[in-house]
PDB file of C-alpha atoms in Angstrom:
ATOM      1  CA  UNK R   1     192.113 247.813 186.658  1.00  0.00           C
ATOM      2  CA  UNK R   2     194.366 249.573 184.518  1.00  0.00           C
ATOM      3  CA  UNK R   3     194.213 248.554 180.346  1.00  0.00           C
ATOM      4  CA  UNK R   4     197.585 246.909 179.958  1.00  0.00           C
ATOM      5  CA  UNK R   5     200.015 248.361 177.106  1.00  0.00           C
ATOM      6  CA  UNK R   6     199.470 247.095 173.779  1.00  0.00           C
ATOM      7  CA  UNK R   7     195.593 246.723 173.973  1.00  0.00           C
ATOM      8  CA  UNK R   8     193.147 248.836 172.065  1.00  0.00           C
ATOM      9  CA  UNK R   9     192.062 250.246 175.001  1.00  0.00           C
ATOM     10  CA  UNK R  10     195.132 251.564 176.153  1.00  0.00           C
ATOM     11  CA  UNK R  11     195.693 253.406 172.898  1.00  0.00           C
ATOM     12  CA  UNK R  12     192.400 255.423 173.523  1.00  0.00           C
ATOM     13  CA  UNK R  13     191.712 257.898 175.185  1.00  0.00           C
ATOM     14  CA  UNK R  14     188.995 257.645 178.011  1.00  0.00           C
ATOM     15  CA  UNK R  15     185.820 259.449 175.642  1.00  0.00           C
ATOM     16  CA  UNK R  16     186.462 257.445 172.982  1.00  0.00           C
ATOM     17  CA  UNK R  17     187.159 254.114 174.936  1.00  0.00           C
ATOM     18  CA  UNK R  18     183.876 255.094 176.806  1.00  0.00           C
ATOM     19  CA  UNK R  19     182.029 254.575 173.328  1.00  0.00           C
ATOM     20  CA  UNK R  20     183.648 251.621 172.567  1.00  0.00           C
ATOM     21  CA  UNK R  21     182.071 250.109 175.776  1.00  0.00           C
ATOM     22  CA  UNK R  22     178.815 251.514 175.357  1.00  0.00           C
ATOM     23  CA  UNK R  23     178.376 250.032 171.745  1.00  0.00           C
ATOM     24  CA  UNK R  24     178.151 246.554 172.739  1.00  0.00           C
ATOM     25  CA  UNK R  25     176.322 244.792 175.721  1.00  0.00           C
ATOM     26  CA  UNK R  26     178.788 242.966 178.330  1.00  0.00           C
ATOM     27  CA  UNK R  27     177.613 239.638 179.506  1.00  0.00           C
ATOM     28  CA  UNK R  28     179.904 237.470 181.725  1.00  0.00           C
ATOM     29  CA  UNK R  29     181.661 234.434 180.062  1.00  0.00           C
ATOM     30  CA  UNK R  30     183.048 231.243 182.147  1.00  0.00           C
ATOM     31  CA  UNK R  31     187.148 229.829 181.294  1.00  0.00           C
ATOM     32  CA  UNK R  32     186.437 227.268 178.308  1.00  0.00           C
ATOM     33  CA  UNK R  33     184.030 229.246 176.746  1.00  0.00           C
ATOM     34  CA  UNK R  34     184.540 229.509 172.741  1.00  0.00           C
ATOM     35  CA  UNK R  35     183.948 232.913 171.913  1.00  0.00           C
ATOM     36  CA  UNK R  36     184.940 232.615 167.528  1.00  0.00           C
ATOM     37  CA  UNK R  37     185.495 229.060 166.194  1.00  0.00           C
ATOM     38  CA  UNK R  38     187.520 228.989 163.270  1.00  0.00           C
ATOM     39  CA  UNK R  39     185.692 228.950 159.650  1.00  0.00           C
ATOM     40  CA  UNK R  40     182.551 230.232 160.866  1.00  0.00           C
ATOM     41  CA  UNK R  41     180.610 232.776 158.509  1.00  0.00           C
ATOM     42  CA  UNK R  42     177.505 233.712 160.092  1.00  0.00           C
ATOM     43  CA  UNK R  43     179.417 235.275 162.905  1.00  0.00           C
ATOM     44  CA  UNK R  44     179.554 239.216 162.321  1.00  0.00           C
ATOM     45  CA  UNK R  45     180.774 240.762 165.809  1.00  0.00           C
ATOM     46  CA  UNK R  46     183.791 241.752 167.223  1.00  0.00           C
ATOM     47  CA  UNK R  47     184.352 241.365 171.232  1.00  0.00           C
ATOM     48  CA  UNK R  48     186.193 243.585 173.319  1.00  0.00           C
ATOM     49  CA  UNK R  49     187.559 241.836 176.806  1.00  0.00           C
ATOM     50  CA  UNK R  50     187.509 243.147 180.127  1.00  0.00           C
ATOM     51  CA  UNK R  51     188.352 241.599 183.632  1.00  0.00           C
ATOM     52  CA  UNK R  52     185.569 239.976 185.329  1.00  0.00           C
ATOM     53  CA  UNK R  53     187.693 239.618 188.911  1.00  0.00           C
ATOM     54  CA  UNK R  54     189.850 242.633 190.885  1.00  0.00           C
ATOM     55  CA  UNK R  55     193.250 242.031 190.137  1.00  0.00           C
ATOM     56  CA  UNK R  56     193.281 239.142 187.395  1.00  0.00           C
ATOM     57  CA  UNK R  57     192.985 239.777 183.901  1.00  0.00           C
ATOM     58  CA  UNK R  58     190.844 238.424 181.045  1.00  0.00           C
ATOM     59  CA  UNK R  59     192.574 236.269 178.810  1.00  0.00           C
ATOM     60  CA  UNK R  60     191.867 234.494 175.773  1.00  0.00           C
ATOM     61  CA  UNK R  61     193.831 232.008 173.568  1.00  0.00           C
ATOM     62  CA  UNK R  62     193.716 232.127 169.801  1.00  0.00           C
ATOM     63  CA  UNK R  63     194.264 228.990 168.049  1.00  0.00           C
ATOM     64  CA  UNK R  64     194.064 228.214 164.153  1.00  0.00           C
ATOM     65  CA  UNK R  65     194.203 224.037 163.147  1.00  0.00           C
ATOM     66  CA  UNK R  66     196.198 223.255 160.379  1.00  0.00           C
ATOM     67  CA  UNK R  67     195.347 221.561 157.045  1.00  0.00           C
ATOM     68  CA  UNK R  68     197.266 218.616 158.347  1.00  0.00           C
ATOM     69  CA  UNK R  69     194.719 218.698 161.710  1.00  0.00           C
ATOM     70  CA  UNK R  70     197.433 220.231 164.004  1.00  0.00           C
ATOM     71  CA  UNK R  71     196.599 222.941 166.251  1.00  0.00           C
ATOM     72  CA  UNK R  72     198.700 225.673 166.957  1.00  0.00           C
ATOM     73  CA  UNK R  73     198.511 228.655 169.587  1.00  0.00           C
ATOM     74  CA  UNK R  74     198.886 231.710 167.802  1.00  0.00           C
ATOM     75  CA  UNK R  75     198.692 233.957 170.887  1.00  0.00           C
ATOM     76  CA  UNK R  76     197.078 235.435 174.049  1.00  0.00           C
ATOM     77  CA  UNK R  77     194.642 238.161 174.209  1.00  0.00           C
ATOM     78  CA  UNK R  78     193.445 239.724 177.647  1.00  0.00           C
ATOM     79  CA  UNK R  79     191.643 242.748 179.576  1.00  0.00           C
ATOM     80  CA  UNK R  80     190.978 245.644 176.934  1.00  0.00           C
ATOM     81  CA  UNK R  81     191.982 243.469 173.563  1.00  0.00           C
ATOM     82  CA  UNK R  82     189.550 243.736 170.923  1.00  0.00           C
ATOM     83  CA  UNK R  83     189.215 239.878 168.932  1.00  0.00           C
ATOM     84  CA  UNK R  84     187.208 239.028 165.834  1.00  0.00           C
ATOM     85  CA  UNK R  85     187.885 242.462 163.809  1.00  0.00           C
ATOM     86  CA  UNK R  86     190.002 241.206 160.834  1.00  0.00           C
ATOM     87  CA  UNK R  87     187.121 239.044 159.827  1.00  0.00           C
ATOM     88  CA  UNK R  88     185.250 241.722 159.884  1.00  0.00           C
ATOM     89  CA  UNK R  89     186.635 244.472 158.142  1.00  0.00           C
ATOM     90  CA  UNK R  90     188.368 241.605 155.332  1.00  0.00           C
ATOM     91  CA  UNK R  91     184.351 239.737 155.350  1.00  0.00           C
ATOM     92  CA  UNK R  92     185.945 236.942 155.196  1.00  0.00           C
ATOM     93  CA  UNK R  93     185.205 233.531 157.368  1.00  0.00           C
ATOM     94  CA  UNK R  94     187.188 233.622 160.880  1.00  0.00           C
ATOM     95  CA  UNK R  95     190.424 232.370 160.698  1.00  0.00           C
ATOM     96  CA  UNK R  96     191.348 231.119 163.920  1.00  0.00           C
ATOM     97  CA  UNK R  97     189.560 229.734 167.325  1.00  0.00           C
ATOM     98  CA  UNK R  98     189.300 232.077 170.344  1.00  0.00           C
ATOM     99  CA  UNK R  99     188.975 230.585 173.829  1.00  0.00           C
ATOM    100  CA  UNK R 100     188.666 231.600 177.302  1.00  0.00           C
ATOM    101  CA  UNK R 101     191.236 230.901 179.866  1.00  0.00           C
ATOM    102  CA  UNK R 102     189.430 232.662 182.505  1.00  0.00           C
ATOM    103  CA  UNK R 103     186.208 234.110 183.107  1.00  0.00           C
ATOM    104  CA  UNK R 104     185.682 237.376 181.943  1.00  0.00           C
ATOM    105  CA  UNK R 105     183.192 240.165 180.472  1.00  0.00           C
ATOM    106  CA  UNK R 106     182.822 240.907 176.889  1.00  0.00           C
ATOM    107  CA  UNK R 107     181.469 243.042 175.254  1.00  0.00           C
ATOM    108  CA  UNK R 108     179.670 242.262 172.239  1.00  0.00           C
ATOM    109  CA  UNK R 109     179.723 244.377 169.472  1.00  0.00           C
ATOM    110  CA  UNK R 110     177.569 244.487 166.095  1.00  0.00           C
ATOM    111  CA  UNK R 111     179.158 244.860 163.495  1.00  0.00           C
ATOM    112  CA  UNK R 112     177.639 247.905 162.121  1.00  0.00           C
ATOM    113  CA  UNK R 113     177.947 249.160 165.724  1.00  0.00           C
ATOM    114  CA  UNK R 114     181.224 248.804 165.006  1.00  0.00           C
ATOM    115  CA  UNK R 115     181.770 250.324 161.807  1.00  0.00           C
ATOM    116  CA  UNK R 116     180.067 253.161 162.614  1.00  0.00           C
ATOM    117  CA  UNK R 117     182.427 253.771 165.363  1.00  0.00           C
ATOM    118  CA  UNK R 118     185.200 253.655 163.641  1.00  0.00           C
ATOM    119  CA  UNK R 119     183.382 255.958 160.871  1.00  0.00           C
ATOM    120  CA  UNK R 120     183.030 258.393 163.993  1.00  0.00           C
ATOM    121  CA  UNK R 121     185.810 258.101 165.326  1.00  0.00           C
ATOM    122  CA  UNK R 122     189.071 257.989 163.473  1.00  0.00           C
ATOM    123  CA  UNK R 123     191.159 257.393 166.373  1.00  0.00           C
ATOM    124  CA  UNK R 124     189.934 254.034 166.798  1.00  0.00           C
ATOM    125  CA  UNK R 125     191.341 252.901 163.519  1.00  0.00           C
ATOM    126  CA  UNK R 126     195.268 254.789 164.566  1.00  0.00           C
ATOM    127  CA  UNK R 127     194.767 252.413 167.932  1.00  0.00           C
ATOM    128  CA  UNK R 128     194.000 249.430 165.806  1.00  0.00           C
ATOM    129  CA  UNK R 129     196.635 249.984 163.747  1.00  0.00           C
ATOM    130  CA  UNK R 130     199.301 250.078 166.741  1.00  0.00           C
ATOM    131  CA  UNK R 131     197.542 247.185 168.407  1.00  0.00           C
ATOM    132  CA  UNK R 132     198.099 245.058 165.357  1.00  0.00           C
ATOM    133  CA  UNK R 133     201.722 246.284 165.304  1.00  0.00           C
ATOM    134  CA  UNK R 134     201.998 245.065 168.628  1.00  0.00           C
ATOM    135  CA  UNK R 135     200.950 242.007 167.951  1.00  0.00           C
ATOM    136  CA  UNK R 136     203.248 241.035 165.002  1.00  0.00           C
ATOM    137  CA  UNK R 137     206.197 242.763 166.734  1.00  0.00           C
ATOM    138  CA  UNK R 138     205.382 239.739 169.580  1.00  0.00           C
ATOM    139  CA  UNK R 139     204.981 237.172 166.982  1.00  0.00           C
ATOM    140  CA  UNK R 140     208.278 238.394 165.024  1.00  0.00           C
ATOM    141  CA  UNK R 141     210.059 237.947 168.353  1.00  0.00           C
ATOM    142  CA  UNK R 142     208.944 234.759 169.033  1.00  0.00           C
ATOM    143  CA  UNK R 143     210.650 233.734 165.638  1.00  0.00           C
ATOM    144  CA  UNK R 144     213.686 235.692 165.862  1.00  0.00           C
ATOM    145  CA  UNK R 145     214.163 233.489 169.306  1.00  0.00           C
ATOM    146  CA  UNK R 146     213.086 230.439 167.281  1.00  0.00           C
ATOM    147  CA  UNK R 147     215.896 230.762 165.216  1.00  0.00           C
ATOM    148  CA  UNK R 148     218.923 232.053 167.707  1.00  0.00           C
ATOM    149  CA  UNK R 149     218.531 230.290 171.149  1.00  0.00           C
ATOM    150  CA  UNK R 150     218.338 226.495 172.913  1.00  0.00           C
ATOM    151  CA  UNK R 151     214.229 225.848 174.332  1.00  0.00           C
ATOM    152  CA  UNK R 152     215.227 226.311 177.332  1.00  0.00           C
ATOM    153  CA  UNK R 153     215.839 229.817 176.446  1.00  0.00           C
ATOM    154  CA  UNK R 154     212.908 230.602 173.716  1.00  0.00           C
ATOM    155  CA  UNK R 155     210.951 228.864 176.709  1.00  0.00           C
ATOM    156  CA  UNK R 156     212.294 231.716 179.473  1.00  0.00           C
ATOM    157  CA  UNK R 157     211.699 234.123 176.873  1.00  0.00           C
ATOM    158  CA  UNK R 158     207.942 232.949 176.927  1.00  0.00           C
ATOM    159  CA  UNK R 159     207.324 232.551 180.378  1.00  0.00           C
ATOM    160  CA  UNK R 160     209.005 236.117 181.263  1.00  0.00           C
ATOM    161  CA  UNK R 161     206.479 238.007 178.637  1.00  0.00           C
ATOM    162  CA  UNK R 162     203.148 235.614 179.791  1.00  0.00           C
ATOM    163  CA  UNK R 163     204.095 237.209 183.509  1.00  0.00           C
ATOM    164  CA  UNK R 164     204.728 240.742 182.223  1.00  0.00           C
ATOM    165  CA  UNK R 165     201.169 240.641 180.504  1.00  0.00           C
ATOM    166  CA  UNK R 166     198.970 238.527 182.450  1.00  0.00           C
ATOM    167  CA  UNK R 167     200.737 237.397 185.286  1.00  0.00           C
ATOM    168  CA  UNK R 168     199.888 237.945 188.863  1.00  0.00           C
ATOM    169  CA  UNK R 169     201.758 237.571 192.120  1.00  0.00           C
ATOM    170  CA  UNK R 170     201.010 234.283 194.004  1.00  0.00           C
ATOM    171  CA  UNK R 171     202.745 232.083 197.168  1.00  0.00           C
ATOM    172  CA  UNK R 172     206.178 231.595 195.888  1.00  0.00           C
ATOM    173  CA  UNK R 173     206.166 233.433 192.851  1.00  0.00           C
ATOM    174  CA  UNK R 174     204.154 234.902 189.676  1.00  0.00           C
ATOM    175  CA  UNK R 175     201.340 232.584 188.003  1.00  0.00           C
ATOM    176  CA  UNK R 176     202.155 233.353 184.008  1.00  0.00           C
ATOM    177  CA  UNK R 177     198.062 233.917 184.089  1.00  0.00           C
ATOM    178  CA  UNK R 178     197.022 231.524 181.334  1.00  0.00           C
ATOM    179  CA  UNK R 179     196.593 228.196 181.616  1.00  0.00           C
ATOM    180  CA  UNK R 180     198.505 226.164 178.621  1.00  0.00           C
ATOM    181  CA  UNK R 181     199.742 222.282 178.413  1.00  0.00           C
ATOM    182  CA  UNK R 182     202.848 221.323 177.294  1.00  0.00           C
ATOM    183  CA  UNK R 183     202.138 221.131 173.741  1.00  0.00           C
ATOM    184  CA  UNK R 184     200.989 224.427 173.818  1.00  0.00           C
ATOM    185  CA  UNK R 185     204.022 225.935 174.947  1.00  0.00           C
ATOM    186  CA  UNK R 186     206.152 223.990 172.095  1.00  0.00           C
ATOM    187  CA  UNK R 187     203.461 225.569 169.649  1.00  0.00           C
ATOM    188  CA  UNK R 188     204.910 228.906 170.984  1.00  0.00           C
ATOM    189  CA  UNK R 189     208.408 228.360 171.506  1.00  0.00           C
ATOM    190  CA  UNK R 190     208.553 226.396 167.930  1.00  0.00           C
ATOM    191  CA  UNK R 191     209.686 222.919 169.655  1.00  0.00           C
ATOM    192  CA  UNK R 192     208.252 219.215 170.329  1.00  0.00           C
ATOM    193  CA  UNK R 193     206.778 218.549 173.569  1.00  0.00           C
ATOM    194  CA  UNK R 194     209.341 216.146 174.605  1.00  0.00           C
ATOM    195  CA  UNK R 195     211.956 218.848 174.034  1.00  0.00           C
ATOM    196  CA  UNK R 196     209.825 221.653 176.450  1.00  0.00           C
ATOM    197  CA  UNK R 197     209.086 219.120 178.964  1.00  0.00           C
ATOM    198  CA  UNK R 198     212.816 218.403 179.178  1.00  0.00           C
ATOM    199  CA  UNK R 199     213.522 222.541 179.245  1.00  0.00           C
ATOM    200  CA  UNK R 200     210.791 223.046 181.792  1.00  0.00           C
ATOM    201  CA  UNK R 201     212.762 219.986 184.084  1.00  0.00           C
ATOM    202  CA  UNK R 202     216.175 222.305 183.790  1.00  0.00           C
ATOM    203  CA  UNK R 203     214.283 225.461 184.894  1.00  0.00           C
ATOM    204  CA  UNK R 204     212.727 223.498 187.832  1.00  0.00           C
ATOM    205  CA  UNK R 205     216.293 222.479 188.997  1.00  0.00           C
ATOM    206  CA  UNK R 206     217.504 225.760 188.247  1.00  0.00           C
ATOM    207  CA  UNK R 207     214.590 226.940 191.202  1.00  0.00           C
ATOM    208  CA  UNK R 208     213.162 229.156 188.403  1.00  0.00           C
ATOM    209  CA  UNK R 209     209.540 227.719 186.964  1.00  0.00           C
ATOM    210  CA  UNK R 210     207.254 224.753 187.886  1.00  0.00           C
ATOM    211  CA  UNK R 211     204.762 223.113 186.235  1.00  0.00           C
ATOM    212  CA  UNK R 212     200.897 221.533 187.637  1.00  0.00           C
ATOM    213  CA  UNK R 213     198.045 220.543 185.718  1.00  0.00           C
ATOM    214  CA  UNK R 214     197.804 223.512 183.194  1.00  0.00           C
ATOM    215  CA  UNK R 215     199.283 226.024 185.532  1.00  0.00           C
ATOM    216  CA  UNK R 216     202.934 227.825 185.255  1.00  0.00           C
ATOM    217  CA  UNK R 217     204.781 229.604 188.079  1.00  0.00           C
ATOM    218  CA  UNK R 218     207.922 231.174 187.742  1.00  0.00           C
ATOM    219  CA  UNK R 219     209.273 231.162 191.290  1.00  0.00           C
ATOM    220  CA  UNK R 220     212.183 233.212 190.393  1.00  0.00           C
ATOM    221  CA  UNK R 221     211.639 235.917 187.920  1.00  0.00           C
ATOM    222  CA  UNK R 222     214.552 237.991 188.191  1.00  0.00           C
ATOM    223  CA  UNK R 223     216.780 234.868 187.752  1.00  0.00           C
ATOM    224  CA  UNK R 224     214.412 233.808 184.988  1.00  0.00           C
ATOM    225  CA  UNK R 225     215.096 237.298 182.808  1.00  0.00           C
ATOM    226  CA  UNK R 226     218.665 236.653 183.621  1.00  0.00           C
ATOM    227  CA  UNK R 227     218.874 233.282 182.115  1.00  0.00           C
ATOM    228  CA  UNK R 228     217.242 234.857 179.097  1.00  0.00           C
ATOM    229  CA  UNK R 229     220.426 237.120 178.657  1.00  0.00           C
TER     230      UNK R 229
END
C-alpha cells in the first residue's frame, strides 16, 4: 500500500526508502504489543512501521504518564512512521509509551544502523525534519481547536483527521482505524470524559459517529466535515 503523507517514508524517495528497510529486520507484532515504554534506557533502536494486512494500516499510539500518574495520548503513528528516534539522536531515556493498535511489521533498526544511514544519506535527515513538522503542525491544531470551538466540534475535528489517516471504509461508514476509549479521546480533544461522552451522544443523533467497545465509525463523513465548519 501506498506510504501515507506525512510519514518518513513518503518523504523518500524509493532508493533511499529501500535502505531504510533493509537496515533493520521486520518481524510481525500483534495489537497490544508495547514496542518503547516510557523511561527506559537500555533501549537503543528506532522502529519503522509497515502494514501487516492489504488495505489496513499499522498504527501505533504514543502515550507519556504524567508526574501526577495521568496518562495522556500524545498521538497516532501508522504504516511508514519511524518511532523511537528522538531518544536516540538526544541519548536520552524514552519519553513516552508506544503501543500497537493493530498488528503490524516493524522493522527494527540498530542504532548505529541507523546513524550510519543518516551519515549516508542526507536526505533522510530533510524527511525527518518535515515529518517532525508534521507532527507539531497536528499537535498545534489540536490546541488551536482546544481553545476556539465546543467538544463536540474539537471532537469532529478529531474523528475527521483519524479517518483521513488511518481510516478505512466499512458497512455504514469509515472505521477512524484506531481503537481509543473515551478517555482517550478527551486526552486529544483537551476535555473530561463526561463532556466527550455527552459530544459523542449529539453526533450519534445527528446520524454522524457511533461508538462500540473501543471502536469509532463515522457513518456520515461529509456531514461530519461540515459540522466542523
Amino acid at each position: 500500500m501506498p506510504w501515507p503523507a506525512g510519514t518518513l517514508m513518503a518523504h523518500l524517495d524509493d532508493e533511499v526508502g529501500e535502505a531504510l528497510l533493509a537496515a533493520g529486520g521486520a518481524t510481525t507484532r500483534d495489537s497490544g504489543h508495547v514496542l518503547i515504554r516510557q523511561g527506559d534506557t537500555e533501549d537503543r533502536q528506532v522502529y519503522l512501521l509497515r502494514s501487516s494486512k492489504q488495505g489496513r494500516s499499522a498504527i501505533v499510539k504514543v502515550t507519556t504518564t504524567l508526574e501526577n500518574g495521568e496518562d495522556c495520548l500524545l498521538g497516532v503513528r501508522v504504516h511508514g512512521d519511524l518511532v523511537g528516534e528522538l531518544a536516540l539522536l538526544r541519548d536520552q531515556p524514552r519519553s513516552a509509551t508506544v503501543t500497537l493498535c493493530s498488528d503490524a511489521l516493524v522493522h527494527t533498526i540498530p542504532a548505529g544502523g541507523f546513524t550510519a544511514l543518516l551519515e549516508r544519506h542526507p536526505s533522510i535527515w530533510r524527511a525527518m525534519a518535515m515529518m517532525i513538522a508534521d507532527r507539531l503542525d497536528w499537535a498545534n491544531r489540536r490546541r488551536t481547536e482546544m481553545a476556539g470551538h465546543s467538544v463536540a466540534v474539537r471532537l469532529a475535528h478529531v474523528l475527521t483527521d483519524l479517518v483521513d489517516r488511518h481510516g478505512y471504509e466499512v458497512d455504514g461508514g469509515f472505521d477512524v482505524g484506531v481503537g481509543l476509549t473515551q478517555a482517550e479521546l478527551g486526552r486529544l480533544v483537551g476535555a473530561r470524559e463526561d463532556a466527550v461522552n455527552k459530544a459523542m451522544r449529539g453526533l450519534r443523533d445527528l446520524g454522524l459517529a457511533e461508538t462500540r467497545y473501543r471502536r469509532i465509525t463515522v457513518l456520515d463523513l461529509a456531514n461530519l466535515r461540515t459540522f466542523t465548519a
